[in-house]
mmCIF file of C-alpha atoms in Angstrom:
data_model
loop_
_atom_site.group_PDB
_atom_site.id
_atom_site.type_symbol
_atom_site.label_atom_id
_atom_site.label_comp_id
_atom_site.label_asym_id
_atom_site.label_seq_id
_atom_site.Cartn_x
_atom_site.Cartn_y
_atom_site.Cartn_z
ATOM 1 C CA UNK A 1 -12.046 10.782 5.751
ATOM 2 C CA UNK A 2 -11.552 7.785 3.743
ATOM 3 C CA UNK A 3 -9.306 4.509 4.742
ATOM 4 C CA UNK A 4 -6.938 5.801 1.986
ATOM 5 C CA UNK A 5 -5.830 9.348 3.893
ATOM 6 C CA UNK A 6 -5.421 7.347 6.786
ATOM 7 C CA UNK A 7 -2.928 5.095 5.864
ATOM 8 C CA UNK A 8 -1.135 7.225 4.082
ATOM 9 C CA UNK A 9 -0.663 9.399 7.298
ATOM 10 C CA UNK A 10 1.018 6.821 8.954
ATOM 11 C CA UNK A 11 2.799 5.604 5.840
ATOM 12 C CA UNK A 12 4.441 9.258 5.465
ATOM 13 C CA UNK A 13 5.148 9.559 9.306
ATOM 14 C CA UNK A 14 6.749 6.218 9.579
ATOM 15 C CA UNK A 15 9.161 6.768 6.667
ATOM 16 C CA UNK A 16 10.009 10.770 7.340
ATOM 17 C CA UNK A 17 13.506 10.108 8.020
ATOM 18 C CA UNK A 18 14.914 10.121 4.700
ATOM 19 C CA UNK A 19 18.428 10.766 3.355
ATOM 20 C CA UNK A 20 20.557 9.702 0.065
ATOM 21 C CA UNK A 21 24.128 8.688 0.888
ATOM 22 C CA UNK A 22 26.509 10.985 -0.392
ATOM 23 C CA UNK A 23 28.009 10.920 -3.685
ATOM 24 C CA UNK A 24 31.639 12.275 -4.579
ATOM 25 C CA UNK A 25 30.063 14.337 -7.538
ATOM 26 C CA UNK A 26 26.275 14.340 -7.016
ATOM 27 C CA UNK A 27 24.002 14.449 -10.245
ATOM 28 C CA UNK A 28 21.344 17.810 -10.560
ATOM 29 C CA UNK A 29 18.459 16.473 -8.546
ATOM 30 C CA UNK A 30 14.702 17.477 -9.125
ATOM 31 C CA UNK A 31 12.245 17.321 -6.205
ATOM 32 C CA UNK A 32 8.574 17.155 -7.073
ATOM 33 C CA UNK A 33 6.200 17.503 -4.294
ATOM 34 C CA UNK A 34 2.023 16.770 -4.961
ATOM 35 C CA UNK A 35 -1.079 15.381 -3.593
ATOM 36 C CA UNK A 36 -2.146 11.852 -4.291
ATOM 37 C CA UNK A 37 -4.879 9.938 -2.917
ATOM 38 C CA UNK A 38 -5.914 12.484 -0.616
ATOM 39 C CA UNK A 39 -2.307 13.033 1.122
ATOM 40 C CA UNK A 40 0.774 14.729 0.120
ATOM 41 C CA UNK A 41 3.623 13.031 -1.963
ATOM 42 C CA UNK A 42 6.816 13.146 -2.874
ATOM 43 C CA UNK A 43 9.478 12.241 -6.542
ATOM 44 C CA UNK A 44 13.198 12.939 -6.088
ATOM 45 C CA UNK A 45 15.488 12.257 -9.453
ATOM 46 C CA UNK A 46 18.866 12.560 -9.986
ATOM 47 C CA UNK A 47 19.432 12.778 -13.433
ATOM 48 C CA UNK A 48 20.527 15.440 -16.274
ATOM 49 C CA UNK A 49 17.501 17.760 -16.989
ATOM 50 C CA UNK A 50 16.508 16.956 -20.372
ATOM 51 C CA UNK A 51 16.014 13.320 -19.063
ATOM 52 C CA UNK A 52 14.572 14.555 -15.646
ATOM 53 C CA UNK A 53 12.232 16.864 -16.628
ATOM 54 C CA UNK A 54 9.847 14.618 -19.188
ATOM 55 C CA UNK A 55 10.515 11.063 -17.269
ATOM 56 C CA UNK A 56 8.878 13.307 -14.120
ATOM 57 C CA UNK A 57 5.838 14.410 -16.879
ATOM 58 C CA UNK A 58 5.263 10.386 -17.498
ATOM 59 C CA UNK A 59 5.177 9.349 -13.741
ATOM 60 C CA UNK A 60 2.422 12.048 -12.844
ATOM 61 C CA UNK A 61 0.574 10.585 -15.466
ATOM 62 C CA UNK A 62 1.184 7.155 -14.263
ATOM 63 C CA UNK A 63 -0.276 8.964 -10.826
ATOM 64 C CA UNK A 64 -3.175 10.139 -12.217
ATOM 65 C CA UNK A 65 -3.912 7.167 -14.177
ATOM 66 C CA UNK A 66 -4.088 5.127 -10.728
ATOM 67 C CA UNK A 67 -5.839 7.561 -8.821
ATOM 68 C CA UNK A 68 -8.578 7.699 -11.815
ATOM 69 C CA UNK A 69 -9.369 4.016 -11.009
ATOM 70 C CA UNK A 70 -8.421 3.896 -7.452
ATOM 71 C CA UNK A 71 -9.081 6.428 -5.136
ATOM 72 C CA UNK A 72 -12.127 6.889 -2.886
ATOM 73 C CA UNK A 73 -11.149 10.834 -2.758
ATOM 74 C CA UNK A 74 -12.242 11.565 -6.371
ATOM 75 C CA UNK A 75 -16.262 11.823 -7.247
ATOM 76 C CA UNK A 76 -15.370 10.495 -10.379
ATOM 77 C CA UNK A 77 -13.108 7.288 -9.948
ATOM 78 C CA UNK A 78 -13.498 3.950 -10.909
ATOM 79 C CA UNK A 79 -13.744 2.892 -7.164
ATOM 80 C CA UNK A 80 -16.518 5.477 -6.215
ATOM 81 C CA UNK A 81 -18.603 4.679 -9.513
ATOM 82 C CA UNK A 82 -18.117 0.799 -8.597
ATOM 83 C CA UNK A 83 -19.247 1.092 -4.900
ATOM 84 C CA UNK A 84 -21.988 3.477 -5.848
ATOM 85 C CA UNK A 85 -23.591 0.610 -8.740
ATOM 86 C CA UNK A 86 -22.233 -2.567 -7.741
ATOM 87 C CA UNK A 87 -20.370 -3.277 -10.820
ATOM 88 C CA UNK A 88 -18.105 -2.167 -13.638
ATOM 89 C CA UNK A 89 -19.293 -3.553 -16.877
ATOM 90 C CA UNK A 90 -15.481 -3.449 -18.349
ATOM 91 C CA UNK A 91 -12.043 -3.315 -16.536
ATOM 92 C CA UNK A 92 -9.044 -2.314 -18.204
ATOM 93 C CA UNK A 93 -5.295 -3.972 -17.767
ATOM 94 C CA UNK A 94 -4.389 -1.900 -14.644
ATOM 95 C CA UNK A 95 -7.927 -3.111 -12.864
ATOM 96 C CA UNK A 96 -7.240 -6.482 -14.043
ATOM 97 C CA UNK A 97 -3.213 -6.717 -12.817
ATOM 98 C CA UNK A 98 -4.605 -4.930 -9.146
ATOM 99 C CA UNK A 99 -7.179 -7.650 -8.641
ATOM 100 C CA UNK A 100 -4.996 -10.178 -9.578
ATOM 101 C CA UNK A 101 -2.479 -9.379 -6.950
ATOM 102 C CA UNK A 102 -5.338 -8.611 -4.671
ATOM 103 C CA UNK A 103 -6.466 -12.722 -4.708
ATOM 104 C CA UNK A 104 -2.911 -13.348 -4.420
ATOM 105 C CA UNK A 105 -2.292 -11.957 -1.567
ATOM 106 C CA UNK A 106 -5.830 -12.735 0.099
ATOM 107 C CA UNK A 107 -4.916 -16.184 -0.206
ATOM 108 C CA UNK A 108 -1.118 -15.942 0.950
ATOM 109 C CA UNK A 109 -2.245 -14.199 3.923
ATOM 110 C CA UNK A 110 -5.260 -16.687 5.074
ATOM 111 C CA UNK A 111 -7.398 -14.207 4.595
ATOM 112 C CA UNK A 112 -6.270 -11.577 6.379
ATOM 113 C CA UNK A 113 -5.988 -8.963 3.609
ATOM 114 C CA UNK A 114 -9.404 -8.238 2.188
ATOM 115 C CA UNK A 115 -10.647 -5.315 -0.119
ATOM 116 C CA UNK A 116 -14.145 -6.223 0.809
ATOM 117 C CA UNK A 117 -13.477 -4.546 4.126
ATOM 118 C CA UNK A 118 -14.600 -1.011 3.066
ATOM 119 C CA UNK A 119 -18.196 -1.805 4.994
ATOM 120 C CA UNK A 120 -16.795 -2.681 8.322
ATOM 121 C CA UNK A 121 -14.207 -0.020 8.390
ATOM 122 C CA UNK A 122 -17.476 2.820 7.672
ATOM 123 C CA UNK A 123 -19.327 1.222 10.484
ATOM 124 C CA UNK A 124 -16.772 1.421 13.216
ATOM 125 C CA UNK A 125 -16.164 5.360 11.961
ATOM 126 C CA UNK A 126 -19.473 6.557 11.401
ATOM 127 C CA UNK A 127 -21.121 4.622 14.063
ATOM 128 C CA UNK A 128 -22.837 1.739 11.575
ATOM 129 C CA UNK A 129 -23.949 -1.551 12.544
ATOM 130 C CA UNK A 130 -20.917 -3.297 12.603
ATOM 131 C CA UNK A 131 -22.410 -6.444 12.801
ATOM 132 C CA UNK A 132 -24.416 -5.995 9.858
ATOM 133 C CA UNK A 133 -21.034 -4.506 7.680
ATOM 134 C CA UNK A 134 -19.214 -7.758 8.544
ATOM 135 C CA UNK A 135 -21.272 -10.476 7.561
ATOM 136 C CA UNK A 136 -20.764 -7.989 3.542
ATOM 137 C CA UNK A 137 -16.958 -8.477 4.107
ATOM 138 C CA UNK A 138 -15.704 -11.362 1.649
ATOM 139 C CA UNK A 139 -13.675 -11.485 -1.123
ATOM 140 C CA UNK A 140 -14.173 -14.460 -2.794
ATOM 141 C CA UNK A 141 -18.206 -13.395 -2.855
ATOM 142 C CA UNK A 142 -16.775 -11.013 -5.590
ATOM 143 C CA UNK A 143 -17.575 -11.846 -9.572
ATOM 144 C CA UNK A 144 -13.695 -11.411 -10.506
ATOM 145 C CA UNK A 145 -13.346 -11.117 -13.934
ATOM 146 C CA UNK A 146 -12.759 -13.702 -16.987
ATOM 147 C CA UNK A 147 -11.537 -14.116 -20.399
ATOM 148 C CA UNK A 148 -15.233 -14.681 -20.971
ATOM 149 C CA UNK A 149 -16.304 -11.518 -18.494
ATOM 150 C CA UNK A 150 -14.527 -8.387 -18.376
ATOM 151 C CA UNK A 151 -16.732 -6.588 -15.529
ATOM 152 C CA UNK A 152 -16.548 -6.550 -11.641
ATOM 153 C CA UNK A 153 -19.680 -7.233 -9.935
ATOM 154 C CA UNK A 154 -20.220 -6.837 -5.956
ATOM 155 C CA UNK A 155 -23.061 -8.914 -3.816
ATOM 156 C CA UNK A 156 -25.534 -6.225 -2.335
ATOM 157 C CA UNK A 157 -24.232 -4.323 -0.178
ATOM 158 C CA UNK A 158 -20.545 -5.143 -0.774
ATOM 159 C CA UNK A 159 -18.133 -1.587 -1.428
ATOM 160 C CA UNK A 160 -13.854 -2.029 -2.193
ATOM 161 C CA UNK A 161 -11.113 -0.449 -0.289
ATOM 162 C CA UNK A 162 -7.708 -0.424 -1.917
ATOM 163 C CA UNK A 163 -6.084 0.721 1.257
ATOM 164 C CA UNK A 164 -3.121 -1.504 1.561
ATOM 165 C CA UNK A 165 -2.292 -1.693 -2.228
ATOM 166 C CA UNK A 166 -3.292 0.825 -4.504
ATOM 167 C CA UNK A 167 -0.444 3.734 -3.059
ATOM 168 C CA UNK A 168 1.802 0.603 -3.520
ATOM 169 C CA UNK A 169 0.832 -0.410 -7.484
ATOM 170 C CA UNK A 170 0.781 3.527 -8.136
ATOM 171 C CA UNK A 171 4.423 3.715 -7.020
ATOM 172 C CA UNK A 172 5.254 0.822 -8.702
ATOM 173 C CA UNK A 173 4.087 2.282 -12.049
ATOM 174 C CA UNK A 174 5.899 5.287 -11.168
ATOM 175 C CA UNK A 175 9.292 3.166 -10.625
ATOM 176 C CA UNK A 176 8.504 1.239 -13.719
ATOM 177 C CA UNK A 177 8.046 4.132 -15.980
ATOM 178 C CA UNK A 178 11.177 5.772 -15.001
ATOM 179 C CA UNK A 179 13.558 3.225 -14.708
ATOM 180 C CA UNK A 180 11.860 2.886 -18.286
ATOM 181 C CA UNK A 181 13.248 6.607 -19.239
ATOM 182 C CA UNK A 182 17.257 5.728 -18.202
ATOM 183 C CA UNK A 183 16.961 6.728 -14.789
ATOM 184 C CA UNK A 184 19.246 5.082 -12.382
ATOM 185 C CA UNK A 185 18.652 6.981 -8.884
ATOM 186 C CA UNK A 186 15.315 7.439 -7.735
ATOM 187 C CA UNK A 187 13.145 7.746 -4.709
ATOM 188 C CA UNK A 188 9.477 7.895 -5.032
ATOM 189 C CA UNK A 189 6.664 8.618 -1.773
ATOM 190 C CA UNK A 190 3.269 8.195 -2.277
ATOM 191 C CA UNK A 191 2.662 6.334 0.907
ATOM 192 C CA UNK A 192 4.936 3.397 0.242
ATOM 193 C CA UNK A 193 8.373 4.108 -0.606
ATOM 194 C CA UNK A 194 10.376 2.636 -3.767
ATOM 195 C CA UNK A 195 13.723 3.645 -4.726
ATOM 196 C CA UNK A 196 15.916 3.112 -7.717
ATOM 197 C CA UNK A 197 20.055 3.215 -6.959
ATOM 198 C CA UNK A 198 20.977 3.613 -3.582
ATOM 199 C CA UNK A 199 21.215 3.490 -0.783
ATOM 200 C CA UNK A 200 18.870 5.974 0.587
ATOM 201 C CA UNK A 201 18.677 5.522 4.047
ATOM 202 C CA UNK A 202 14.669 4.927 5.474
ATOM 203 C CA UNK A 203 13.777 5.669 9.188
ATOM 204 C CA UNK A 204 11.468 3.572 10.755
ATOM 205 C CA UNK A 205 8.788 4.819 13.014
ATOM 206 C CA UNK A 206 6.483 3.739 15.457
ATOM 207 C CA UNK A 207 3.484 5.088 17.608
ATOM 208 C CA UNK A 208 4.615 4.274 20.807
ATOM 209 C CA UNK A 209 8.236 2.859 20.704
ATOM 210 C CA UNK A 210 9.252 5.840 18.575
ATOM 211 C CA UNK A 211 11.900 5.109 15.856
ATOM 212 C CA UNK A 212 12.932 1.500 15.967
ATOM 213 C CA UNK A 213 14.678 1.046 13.336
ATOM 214 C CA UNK A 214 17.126 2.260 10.332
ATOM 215 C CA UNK A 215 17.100 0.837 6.805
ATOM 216 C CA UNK A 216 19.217 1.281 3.258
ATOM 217 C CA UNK A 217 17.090 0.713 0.736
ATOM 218 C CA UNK A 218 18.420 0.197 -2.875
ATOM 219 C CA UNK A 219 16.348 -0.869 -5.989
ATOM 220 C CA UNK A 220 13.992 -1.690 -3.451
ATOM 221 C CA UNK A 221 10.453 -0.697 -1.702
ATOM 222 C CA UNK A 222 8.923 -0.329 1.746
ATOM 223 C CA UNK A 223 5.659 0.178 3.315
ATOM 224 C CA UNK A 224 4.972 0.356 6.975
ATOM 225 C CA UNK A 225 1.576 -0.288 8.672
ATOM 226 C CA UNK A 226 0.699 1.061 12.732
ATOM 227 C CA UNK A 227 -2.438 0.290 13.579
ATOM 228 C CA UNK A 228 -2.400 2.314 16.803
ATOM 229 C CA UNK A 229 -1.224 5.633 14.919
ATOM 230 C CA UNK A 230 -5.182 6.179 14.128
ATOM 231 C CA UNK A 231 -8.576 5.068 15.391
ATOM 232 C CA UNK A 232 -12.089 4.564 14.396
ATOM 233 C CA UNK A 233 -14.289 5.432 17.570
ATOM 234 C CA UNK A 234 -15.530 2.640 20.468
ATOM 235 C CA UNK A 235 -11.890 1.316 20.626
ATOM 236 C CA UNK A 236 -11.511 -0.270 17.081
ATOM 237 C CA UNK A 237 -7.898 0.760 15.275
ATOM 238 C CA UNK A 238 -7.924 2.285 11.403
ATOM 239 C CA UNK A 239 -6.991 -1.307 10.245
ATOM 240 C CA UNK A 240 -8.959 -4.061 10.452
ATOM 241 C CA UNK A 241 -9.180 -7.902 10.302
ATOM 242 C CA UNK A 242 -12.000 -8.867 7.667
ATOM 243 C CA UNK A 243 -13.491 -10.603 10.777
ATOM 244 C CA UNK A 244 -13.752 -7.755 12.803
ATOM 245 C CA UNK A 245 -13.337 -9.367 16.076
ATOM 246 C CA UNK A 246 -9.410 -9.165 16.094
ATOM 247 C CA UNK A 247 -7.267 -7.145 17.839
ATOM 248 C CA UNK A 248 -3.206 -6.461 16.056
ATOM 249 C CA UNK A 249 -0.422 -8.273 17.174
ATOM 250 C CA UNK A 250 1.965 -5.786 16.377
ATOM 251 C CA UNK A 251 2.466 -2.208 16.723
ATOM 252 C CA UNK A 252 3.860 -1.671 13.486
ATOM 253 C CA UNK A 253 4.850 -3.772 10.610
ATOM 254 C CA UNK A 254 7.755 -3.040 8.140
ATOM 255 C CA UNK A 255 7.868 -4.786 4.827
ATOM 256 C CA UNK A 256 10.954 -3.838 2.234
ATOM 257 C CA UNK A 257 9.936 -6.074 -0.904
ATOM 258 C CA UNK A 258 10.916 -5.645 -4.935
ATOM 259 C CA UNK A 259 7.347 -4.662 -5.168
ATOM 260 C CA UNK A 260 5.738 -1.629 -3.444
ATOM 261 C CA UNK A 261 2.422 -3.014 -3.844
ATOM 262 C CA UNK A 262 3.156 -6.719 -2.349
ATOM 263 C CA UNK A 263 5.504 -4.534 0.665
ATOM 264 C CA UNK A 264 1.850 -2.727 1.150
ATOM 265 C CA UNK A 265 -0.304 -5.609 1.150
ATOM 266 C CA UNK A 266 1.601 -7.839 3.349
ATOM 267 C CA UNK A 267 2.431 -5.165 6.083
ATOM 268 C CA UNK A 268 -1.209 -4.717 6.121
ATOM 269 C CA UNK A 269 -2.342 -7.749 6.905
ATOM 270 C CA UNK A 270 0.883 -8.908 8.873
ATOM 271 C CA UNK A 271 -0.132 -6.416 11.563
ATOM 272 C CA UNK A 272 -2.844 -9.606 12.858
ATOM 273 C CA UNK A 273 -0.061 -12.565 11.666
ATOM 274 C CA UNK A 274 1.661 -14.273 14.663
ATOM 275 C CA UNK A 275 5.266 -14.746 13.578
ATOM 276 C CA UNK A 276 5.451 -18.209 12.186
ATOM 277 C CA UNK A 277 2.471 -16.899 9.772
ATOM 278 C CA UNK A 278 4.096 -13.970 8.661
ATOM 279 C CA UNK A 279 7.387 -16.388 8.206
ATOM 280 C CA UNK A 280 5.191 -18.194 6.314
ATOM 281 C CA UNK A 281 3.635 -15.670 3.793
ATOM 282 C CA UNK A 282 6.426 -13.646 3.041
ATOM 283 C CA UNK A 283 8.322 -16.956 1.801
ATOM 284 C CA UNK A 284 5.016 -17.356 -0.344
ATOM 285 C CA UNK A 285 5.592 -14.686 -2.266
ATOM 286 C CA UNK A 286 9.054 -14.065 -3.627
ATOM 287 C CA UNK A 287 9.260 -10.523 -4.399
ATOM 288 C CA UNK A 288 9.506 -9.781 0.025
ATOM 289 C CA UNK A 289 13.214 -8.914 1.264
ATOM 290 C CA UNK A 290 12.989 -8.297 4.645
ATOM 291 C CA UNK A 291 10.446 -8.166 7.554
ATOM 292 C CA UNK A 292 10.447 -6.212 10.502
ATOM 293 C CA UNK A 293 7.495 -6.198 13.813
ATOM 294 C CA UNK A 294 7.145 -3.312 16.620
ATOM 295 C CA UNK A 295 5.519 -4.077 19.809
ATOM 296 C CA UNK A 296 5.923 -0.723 21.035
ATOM 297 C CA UNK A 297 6.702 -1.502 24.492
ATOM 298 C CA UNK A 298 8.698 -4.108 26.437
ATOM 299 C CA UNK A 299 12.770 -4.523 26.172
ATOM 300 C CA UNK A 300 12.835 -6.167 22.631
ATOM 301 C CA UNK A 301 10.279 -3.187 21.320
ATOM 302 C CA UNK A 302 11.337 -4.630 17.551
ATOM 303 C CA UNK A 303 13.250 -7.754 15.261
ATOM 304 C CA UNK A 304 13.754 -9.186 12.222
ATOM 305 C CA UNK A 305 11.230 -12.062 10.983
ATOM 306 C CA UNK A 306 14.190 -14.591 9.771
ATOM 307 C CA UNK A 307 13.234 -15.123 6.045
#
């Protein structure tokens, strides 16, 4: 099983407690239910049917579009094709805007968020030699593209995760195209969670502490990362540091942010930030609302990271 099914497990389980607030003369709703990136997902609309209907027709394109690039489920994706060769000789406008928030958030977080991390993670669950997939882990080894060079190129060796991000740009898309289509109340799961309107009222979840916390989300997204809820064999947990040699500092980290892609990212790699650095990141990047930790155990099992 791929790094993608396995956060989106614990994405889904962390934000199953879902409910719109009521509304004094509710709009026809439409529930879509699929499979995305190797897990189930999930588009509610309220909205007249003529708009409904089509808007819903764009966003599974806007779906398929991602997964096309960026999953590691499908033979024929971008992501398989570029592990498999080591390059992609030409990278369209949704590969270009993904890497670009990819380096920004590498270097917001010191680091600690790293696509290059795909080797590492296949050692530690298919008994590899870890040592040997961590000195491949490093993303500024990686040929980015230019104005003067559209490809991607990978050292030897090297192989891409978008775990952490790509559930969060594809529900992005999904948001932008149909608050695009006149849509005003919207919640969209595939993984992360973005909503349009509001509030719709998320429940947080953790491994160990259980649920910890309650939020109302409106025009506004949310990912959650547990290291714990999954792990690789010989004691190492589903999410990594690029290092290797680093255990989490949190249980579970919730991120609500304008963007579901930043929200991902950061909760990601804020699950091995001390406090101060997470303080630190989140006021890096302007798009992040609100951040919440989990120990999982003790008295004060959760808070707020004052932004």
């Amino acid at each position: 099983m791929s790094t993608l099914s396995r956060r989106r497990l614990l994405s889904i389980a962390a934000c199953a407690a879902l409910a719109a607030s009521s509304r004094s003369e509710p709009l026809p709703r439409l529930t879509w239910h699929g499979v995305a990136f190797g897990a189930d997902v999930s588009i509610t609309l309220d909205g007249p049917e003529e708009i409904t209907r089509p808007a819903l027709a764009r966003a599974r394109h806007e779906i398929e579009a991602h997964e096309r690039r960026f999953s590691l489920f499908r033979l024929d994706s971008d992501l398989v094709r570029l592990n498999a060769q080591g390059g992609l000789p030409d990278l369209d406008a949704r590969w270009r805007n993904l890497l670009t928030l990819c380096d920004q958030l590498h270097h917001a977080t010191n680091g600690a968020f790293d696509p290059t991390i795909q080797p590492l993670w296949h050692a530690h669950a298919f008994g590899g030699d870890v040592e040997a997939a961590r000195a491949l882990v490093g993303w500024r080894r990686l040929a980015l593209p230019t104005p003067m060079q559209r490809g991607l190129h990978l050292d030897a060796g090297q192989a891409l995760s978008f775990n952490g991000i790509a559930q969060g740009a594809a529900t992005d898309a999904v948001r932008d195209s149909l608050k695009a289509s006149g849509l005003t109340r919207v919640m969209i799961d595939i993984g992360e969670v973005a909503t349009l309107g509001g509030p719709w009222r998320i429940g947080l979840s953790d491994p160990t502490a259980g649920h910890f916390a309650t939020l109302k989300l409106k025009d506004m997204a949310l990912a959650v990362s547990s290291p714990a809820a999954l792990r690789l064999g010989a004691g190492a947990y589903h999410i990594l540091h690029p290092k290797g040699d680093l255990r989490p500092r949190w249980s579970s980290v919730a991120v609500a942010a304008r963007s579901a892609a930043v929200a991902d990212g950061l909760s990601t790699a804020g699950c091995f930030m001390r406090a101060a650095e997470l303080q630190r990141c989140a006021r890096q990047l302007p798009q992040v609302h609100q951040v919440l930790v989990a120990h999982g155990q003790g008295n004060e099992r959760a808070f707020s990271i004052p932004l």
